[in-house]
C-alpha positions as MATLAB code, in Angstrom:
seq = 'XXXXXXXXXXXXXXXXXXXXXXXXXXXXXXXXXXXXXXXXXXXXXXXXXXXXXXXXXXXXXXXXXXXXXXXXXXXXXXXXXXXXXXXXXXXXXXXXXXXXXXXXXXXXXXXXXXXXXXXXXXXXXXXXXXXXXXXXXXXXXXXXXXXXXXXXXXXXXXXXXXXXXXXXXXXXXXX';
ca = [
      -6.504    7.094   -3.342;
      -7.484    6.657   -6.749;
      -4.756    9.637   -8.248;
      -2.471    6.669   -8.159;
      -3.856    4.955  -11.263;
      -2.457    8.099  -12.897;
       0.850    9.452  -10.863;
       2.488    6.091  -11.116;
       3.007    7.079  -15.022;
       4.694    9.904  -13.990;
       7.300    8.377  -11.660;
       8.459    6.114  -14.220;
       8.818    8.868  -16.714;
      10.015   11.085  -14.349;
      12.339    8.790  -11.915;
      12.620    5.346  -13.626;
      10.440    4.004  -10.796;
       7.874    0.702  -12.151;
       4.578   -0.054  -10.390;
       6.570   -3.779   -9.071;
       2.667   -5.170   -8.873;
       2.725   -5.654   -5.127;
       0.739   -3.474   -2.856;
      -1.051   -3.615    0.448;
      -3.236   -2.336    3.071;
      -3.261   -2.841    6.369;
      -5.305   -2.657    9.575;
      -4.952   -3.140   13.462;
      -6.345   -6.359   14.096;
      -9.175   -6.840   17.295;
     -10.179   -9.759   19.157;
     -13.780  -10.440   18.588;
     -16.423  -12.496   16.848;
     -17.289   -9.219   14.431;
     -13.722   -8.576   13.514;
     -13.248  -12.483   12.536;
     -16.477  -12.293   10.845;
     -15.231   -8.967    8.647;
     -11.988  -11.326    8.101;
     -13.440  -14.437    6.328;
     -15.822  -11.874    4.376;
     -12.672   -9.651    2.869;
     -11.091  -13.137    2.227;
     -14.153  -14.645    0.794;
     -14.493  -11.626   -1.666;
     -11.301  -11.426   -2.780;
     -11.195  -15.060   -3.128;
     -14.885  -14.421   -5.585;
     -12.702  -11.765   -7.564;
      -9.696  -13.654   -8.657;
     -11.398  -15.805  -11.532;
     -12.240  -12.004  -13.055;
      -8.609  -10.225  -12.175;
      -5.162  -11.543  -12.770;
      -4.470  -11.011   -9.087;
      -3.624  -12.992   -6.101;
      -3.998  -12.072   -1.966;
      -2.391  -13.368    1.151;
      -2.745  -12.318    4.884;
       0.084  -12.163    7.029;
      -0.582  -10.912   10.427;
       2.962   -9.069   11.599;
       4.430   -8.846   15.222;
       2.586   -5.396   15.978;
      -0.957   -6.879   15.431;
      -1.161   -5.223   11.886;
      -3.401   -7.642    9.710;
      -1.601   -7.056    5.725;
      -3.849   -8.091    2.911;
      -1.130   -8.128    0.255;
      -1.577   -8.180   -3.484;
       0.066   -9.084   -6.223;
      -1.164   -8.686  -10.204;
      -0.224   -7.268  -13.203;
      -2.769   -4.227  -13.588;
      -2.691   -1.605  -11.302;
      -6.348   -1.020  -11.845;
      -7.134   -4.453  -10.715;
      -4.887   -4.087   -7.698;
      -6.263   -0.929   -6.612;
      -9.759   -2.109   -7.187;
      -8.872   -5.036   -4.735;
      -7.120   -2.848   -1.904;
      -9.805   -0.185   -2.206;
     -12.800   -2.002   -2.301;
     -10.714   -4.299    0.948;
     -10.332   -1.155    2.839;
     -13.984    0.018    2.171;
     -15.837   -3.283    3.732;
     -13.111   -2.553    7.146;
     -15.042    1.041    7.080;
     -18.504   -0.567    6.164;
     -17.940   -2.994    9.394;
     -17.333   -0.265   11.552;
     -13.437   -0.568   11.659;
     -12.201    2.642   10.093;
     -10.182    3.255   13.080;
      -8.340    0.046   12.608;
      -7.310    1.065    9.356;
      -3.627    2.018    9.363;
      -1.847    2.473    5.591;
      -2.433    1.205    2.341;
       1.172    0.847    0.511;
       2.206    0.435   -3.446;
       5.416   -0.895   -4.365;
       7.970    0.849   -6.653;
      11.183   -0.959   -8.541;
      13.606    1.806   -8.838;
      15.423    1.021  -12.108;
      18.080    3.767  -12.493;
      19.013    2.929   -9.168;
      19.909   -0.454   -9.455;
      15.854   -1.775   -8.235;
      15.783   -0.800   -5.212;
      12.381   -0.673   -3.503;
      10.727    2.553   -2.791;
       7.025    2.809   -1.769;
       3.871    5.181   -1.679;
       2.019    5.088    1.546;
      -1.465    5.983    1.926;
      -2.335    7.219    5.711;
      -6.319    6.516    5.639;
      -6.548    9.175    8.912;
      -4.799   11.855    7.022;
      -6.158   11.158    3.286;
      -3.264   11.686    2.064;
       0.175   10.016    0.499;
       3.895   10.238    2.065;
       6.933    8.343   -0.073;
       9.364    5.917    1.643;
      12.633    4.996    0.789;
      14.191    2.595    3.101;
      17.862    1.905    2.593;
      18.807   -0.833    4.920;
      17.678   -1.257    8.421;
      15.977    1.304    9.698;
      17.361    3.727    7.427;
      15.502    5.534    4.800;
      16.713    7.846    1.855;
      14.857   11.256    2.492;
      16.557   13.222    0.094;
      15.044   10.579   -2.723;
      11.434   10.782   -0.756;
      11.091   14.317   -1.836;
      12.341   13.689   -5.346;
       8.831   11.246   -5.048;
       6.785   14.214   -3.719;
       8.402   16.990   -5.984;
       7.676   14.817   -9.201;
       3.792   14.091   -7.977;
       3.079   16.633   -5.570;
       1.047   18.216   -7.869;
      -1.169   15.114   -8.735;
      -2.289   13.334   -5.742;
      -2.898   14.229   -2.041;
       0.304   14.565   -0.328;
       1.216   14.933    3.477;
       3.152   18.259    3.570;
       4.138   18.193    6.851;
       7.449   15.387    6.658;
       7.059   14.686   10.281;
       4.205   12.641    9.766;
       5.970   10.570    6.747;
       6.190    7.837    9.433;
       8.162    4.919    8.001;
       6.538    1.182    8.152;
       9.688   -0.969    8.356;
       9.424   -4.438    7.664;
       6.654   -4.505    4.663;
       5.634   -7.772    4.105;
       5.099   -7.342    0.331;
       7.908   -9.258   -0.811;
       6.583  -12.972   -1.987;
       7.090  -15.471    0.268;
       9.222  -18.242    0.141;
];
């Protein structure tokens, strides 16, 4: 996951596309006393980190079940510090299999800002793009612009079958 802190250079040189600052990860949530427990300890470290980062976290729990710890900051390091280290103590609990996607936000500026994102499938190990263009409708011609310009750099899911789109991403700020 970490060939992001690099390849996100190259899609705004390459395609105009900024890091917006917003990512997330997200996990299938469980009933259970563990689960809850692994809950309050992701929020009380994240909560222990944000004195030390610029960077902020919310939950939001969506109407599939899917848990989202968002982020917002200004570094990407910080961010993906926060989302990896989030999706690490899910594994270290014994919850990889809950773990769905992590996603990073993209402002596309020579296309008037439109959002397109970077998903991370944690079963595959690998990255797919997403460009949705209204509802439920993506841009798949612009997807493999994404993979063509960082194909090369990062882990990428070859086969587009499996670019499954997640519609409804919570990342946008509330309110």
């Amino acid at each position: 996951m970490f060939s992001i802190s690099s390849a996100y250079i190259t899609l705004e040189v390459k395609l105009g596309l900024k890091v917006t600052g917003r990512c997330a990860v997200t996990f299938k949530t469980v009933s259970g006393t563990f689960f809850y427990e692994m809950e309050q300890d992701i929020k009380r470290f994240l909560t222990s980190l944000q004195p030390e980062f610029d960077l902020a976290y919310r939950a939001v729990t969506d109407s599939y079940g899917y848990m989202w710890i968002v982020f917002e900051g200004k570094r990407i390091e910080d961010l993906l510090a926060a989302l990896t280290a989030t999706g690490d103590m899910v594994e270290e609990k014994g919850f990889s299999d809950q773990l769905l996607a992590a996603v990073f936000e993209f402002a596309n500026e020579r296309q008037g800002g439109g959002h397109q994102y970077l998903i991370y499938n944690y079963r595959r190990n690998n990255f797919y793009p997403f460009v949705p263009t209204g509802q439920k409708t993506r841009d798949t011609e612009q997807e493999m612009i994404m993979m063509s310009a960082i194909g090369e750099e990062m882990p990428f899911e070859k086969d587009m079958t499996l670019w499954y789109p997640l519609w409804d991403l919570p990342l946008k700020s509330p309110g």
